[in-house]
mmCIF file of C-alpha atoms and ligand atoms in Angstrom:
data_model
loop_
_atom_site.group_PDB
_atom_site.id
_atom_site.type_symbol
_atom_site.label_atom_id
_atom_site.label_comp_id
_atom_site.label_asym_id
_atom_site.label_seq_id
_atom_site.Cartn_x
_atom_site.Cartn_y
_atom_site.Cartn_z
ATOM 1 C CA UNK A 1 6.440 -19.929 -18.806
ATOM 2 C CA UNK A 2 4.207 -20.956 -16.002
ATOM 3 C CA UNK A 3 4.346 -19.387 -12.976
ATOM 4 C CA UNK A 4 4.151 -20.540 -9.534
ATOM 5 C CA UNK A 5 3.207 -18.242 -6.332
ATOM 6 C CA UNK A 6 2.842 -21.007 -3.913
ATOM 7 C CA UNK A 7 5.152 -19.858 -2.646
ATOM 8 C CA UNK A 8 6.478 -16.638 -3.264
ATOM 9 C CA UNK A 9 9.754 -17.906 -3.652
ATOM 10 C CA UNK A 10 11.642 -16.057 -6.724
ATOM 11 C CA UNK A 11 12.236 -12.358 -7.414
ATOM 12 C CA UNK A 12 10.303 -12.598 -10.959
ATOM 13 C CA UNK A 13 6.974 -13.797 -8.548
ATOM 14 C CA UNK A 14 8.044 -11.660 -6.303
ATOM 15 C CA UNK A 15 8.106 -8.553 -7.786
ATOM 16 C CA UNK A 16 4.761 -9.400 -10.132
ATOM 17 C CA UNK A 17 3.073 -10.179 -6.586
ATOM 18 C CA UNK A 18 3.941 -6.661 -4.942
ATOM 19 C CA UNK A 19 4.021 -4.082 -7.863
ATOM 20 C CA UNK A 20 0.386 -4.174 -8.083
ATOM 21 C CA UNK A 21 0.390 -2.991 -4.485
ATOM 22 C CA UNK A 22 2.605 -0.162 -5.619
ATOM 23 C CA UNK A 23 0.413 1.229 -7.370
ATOM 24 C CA UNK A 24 -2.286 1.034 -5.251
ATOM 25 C CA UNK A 25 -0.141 2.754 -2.534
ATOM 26 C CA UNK A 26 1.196 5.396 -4.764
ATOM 27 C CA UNK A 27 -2.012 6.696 -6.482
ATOM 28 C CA UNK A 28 -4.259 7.984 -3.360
ATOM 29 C CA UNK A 29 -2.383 10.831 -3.383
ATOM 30 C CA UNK A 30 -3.044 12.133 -6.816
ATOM 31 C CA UNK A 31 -7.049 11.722 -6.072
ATOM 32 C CA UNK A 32 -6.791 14.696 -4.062
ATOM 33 C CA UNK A 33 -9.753 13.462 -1.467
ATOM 34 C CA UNK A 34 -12.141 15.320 0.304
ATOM 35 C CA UNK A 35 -14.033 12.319 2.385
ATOM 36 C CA UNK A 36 -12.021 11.025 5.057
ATOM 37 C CA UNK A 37 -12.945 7.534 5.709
ATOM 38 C CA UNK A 38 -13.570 7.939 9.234
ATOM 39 C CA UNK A 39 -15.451 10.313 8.445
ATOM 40 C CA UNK A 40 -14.245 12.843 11.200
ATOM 41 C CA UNK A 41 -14.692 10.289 14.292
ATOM 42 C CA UNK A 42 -12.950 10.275 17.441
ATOM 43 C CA UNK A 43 -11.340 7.186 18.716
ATOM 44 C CA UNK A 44 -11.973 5.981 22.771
ATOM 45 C CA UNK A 45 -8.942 8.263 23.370
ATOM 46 C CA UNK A 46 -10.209 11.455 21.790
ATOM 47 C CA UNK A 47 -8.163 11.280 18.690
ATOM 48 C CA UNK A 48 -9.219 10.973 14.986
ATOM 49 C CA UNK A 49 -9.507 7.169 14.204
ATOM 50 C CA UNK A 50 -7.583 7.576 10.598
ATOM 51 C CA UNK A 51 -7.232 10.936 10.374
ATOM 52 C CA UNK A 52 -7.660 13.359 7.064
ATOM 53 C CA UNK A 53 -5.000 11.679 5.167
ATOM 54 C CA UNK A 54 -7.106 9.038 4.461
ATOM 55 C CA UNK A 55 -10.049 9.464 1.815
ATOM 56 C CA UNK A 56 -12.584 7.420 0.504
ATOM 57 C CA UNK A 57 -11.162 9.159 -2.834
ATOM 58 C CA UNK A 58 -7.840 8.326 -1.720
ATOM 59 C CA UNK A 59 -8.865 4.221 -1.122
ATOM 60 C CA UNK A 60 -10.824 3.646 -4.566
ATOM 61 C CA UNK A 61 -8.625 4.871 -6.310
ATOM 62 C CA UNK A 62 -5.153 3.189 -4.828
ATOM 63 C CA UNK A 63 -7.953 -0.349 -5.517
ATOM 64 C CA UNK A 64 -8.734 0.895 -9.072
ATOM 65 C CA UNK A 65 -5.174 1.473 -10.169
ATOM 66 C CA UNK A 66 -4.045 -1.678 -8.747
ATOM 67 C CA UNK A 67 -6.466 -3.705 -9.850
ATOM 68 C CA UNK A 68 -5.876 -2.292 -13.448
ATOM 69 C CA UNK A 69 -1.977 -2.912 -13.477
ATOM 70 C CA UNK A 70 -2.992 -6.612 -11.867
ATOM 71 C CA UNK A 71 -4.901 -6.951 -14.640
ATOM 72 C CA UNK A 72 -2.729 -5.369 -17.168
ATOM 73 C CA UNK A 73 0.537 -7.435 -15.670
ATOM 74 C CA UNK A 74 -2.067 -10.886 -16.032
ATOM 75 C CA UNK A 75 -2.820 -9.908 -20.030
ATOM 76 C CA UNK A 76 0.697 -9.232 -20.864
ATOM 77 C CA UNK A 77 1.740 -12.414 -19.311
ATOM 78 C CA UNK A 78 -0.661 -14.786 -20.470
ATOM 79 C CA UNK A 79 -1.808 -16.017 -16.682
ATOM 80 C CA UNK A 80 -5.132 -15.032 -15.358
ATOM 81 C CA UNK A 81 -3.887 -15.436 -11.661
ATOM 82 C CA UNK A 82 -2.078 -12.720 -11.692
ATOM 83 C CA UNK A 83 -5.088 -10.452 -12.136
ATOM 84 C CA UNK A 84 -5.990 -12.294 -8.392
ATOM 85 C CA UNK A 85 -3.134 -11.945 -7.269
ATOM 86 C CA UNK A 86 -3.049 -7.924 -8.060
ATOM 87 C CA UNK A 87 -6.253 -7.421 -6.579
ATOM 88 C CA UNK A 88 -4.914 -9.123 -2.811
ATOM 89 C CA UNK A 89 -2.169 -7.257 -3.064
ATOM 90 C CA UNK A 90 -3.446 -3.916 -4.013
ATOM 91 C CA UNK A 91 -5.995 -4.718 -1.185
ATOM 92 C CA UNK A 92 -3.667 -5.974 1.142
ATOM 93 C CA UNK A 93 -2.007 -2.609 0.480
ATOM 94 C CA UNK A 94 -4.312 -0.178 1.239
ATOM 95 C CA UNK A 95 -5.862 -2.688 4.409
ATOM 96 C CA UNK A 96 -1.962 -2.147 5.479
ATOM 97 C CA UNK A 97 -1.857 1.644 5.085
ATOM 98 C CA UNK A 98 -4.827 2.369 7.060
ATOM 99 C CA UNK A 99 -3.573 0.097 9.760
ATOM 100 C CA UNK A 100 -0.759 2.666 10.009
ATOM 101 C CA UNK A 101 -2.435 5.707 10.244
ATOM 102 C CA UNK A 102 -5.012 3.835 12.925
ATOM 103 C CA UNK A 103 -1.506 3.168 14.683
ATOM 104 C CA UNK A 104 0.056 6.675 14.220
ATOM 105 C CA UNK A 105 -3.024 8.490 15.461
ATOM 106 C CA UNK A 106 -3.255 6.273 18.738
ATOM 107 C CA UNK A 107 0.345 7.068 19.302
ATOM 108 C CA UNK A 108 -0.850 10.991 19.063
ATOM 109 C CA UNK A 109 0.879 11.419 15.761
ATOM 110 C CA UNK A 110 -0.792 14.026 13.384
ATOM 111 C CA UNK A 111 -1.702 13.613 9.820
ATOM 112 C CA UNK A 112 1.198 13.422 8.414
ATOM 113 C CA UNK A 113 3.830 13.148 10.611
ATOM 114 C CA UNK A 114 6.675 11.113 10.138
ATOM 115 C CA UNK A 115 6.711 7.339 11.505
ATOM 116 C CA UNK A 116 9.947 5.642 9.800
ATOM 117 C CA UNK A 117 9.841 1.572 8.532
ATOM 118 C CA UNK A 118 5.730 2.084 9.331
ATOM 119 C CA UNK A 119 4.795 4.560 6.975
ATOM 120 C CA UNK A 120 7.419 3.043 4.132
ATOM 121 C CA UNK A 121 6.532 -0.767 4.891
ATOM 122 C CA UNK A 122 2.889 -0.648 5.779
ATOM 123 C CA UNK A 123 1.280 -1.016 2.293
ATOM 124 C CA UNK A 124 3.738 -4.207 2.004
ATOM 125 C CA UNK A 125 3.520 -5.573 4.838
ATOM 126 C CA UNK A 126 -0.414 -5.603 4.617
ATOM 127 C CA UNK A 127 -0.070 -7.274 0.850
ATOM 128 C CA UNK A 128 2.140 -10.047 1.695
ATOM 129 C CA UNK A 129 -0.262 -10.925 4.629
ATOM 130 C CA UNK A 130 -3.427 -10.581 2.710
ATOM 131 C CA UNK A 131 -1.688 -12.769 0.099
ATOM 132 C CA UNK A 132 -0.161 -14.863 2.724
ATOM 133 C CA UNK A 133 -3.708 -15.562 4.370
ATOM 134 C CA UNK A 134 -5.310 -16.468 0.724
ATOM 135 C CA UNK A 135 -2.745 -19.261 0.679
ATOM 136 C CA UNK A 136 -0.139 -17.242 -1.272
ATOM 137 C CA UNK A 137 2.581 -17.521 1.131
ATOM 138 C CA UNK A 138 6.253 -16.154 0.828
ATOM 139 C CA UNK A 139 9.615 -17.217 1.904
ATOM 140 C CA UNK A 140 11.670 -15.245 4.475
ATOM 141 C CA UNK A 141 14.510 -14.273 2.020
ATOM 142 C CA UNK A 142 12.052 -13.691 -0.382
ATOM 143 C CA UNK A 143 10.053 -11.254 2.445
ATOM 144 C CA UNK A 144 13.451 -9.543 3.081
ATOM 145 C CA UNK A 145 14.113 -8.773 -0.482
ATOM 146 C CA UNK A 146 10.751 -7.899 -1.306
ATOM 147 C CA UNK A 147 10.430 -5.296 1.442
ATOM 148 C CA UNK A 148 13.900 -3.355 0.916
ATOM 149 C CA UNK A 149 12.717 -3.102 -3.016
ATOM 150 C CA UNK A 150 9.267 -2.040 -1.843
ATOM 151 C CA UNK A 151 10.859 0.188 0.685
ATOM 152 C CA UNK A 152 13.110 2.012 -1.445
ATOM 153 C CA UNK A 153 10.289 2.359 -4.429
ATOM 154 C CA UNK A 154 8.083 4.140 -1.827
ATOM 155 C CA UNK A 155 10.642 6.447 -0.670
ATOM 156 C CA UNK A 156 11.241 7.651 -4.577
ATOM 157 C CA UNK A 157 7.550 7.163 -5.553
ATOM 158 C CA UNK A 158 7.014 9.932 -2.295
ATOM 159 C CA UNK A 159 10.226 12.089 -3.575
ATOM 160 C CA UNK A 160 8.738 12.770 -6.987
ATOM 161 C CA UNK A 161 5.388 13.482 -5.276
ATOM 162 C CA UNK A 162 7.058 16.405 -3.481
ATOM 163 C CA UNK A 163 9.043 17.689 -6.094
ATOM 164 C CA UNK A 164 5.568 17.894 -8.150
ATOM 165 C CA UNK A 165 4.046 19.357 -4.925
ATOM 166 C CA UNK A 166 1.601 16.712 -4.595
ATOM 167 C CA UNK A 167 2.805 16.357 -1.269
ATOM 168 C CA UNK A 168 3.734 18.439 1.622
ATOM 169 C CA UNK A 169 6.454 16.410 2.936
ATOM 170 C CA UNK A 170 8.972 14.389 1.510
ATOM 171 C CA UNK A 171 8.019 11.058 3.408
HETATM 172 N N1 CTP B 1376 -4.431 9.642 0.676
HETATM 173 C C1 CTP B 1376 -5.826 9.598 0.581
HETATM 174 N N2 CTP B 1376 -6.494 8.461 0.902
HETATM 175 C C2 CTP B 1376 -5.848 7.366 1.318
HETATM 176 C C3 CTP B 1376 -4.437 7.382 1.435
HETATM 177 C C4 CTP B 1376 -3.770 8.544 1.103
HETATM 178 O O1 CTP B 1376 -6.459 10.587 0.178
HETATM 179 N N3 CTP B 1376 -6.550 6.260 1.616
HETATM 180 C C5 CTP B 1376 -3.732 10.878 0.265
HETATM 181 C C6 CTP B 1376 -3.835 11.978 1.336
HETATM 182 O O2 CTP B 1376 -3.903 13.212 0.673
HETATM 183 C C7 CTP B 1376 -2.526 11.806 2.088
HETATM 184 C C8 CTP B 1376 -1.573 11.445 0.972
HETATM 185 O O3 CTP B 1376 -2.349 10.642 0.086
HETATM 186 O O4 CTP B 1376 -2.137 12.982 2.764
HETATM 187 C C9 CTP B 1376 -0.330 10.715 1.412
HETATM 188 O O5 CTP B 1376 -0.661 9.495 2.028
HETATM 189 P P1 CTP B 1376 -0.004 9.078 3.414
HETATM 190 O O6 CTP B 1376 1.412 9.495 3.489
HETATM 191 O O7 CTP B 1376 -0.335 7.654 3.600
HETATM 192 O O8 CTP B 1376 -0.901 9.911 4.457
HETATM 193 P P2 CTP B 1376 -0.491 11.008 5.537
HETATM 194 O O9 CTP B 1376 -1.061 12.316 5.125
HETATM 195 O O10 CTP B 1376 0.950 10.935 5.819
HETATM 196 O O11 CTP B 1376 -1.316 10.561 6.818
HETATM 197 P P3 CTP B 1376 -0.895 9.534 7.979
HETATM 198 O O12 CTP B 1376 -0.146 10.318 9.025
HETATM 199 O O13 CTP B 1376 -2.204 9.032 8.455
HETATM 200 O O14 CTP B 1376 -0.062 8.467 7.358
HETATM 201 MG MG1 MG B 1377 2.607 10.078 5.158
#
């Protein structure tokens, strides 16, 4: 079957478009990173620019992992595009994420701290509009959909991190 992104406009798309970015956004935390990417700057108001909780460590290898199941996901199904796709996404994903924590830390938030619909939707939000921009574009039900699935998959994805005490915090 051949599949059409332009637009986003089913769930099967859909779903093939954002689980790369998934991935991407569930897998910093099992690299365990050392190297913040701001590398301990301050920000004009005094405040960390990203913060510890996000790692160069962290970054390659939520790109790595997404890339792979992109790639993976484009084998299985027969359609090289997909393995583009993945790697927007599970850029778009990790662009989205540190857009968060650049927000949470100028709103004097600390590592960490809870910031609800931001710290769940940011890693979609960012893939959609990097796939948006490379002419990928979605359809508003299909945005809605996407983001309560993607939404509800982060929540669990962070539950089982805290059971398995890879994280601190349930959220
Ligand atoms: N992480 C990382 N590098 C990244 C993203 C995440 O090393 N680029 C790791 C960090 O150990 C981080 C954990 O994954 O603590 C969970 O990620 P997240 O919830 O996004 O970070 P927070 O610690 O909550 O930080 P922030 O308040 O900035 O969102
Ligand atoms: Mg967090």
């Amino acid at each position: 079957m051949a599949l059409d992104f332009k637009p986003i406009d089913g769930l099967y798309e859909g779903l093939i478009a954002v689980i790369p970015a998934m991935f991407a956004n569930a897998t910093p935390v099992l690299a365990r990173g050392r190297r913040p990417i701001d590398g301990g700057l301050k920000f004009l108001d005094g405040r960390r620019l990203l913060g510890d909780g996000k790692t160069w460590e962290g970054l390659i290898a939520g790109l790595v992992a997404g890339a792979i199941v992109g790639f993976l996901l484009a084998l299985v199904l027969g359609e090289p595009q997909i393995a583009y796709i993945g790697l927007l996404s599970s850029i778009g994903a990790m662009i989205g994420d540190l857009i968060a924590s650049f927000i949470k830390r100028r709103l004097g938030m600390q590592r960490g701290a809870p910031a609800p619909v931001l710290d769940q939707l940011n890693f979609y939000v960012g893939a959609v509009a990097l796939l948006y921009i490379a002419g990928f574009t979605i359809t508003p039900v299909m945005f809605i959909i996407l983001a309560i699935i993607s939404g509800t998959a982060h929540i669990a994805a962070n539950m089982v991190a805290y059971k398995l005490k890879l994280k601190n915090v349930p959220w």
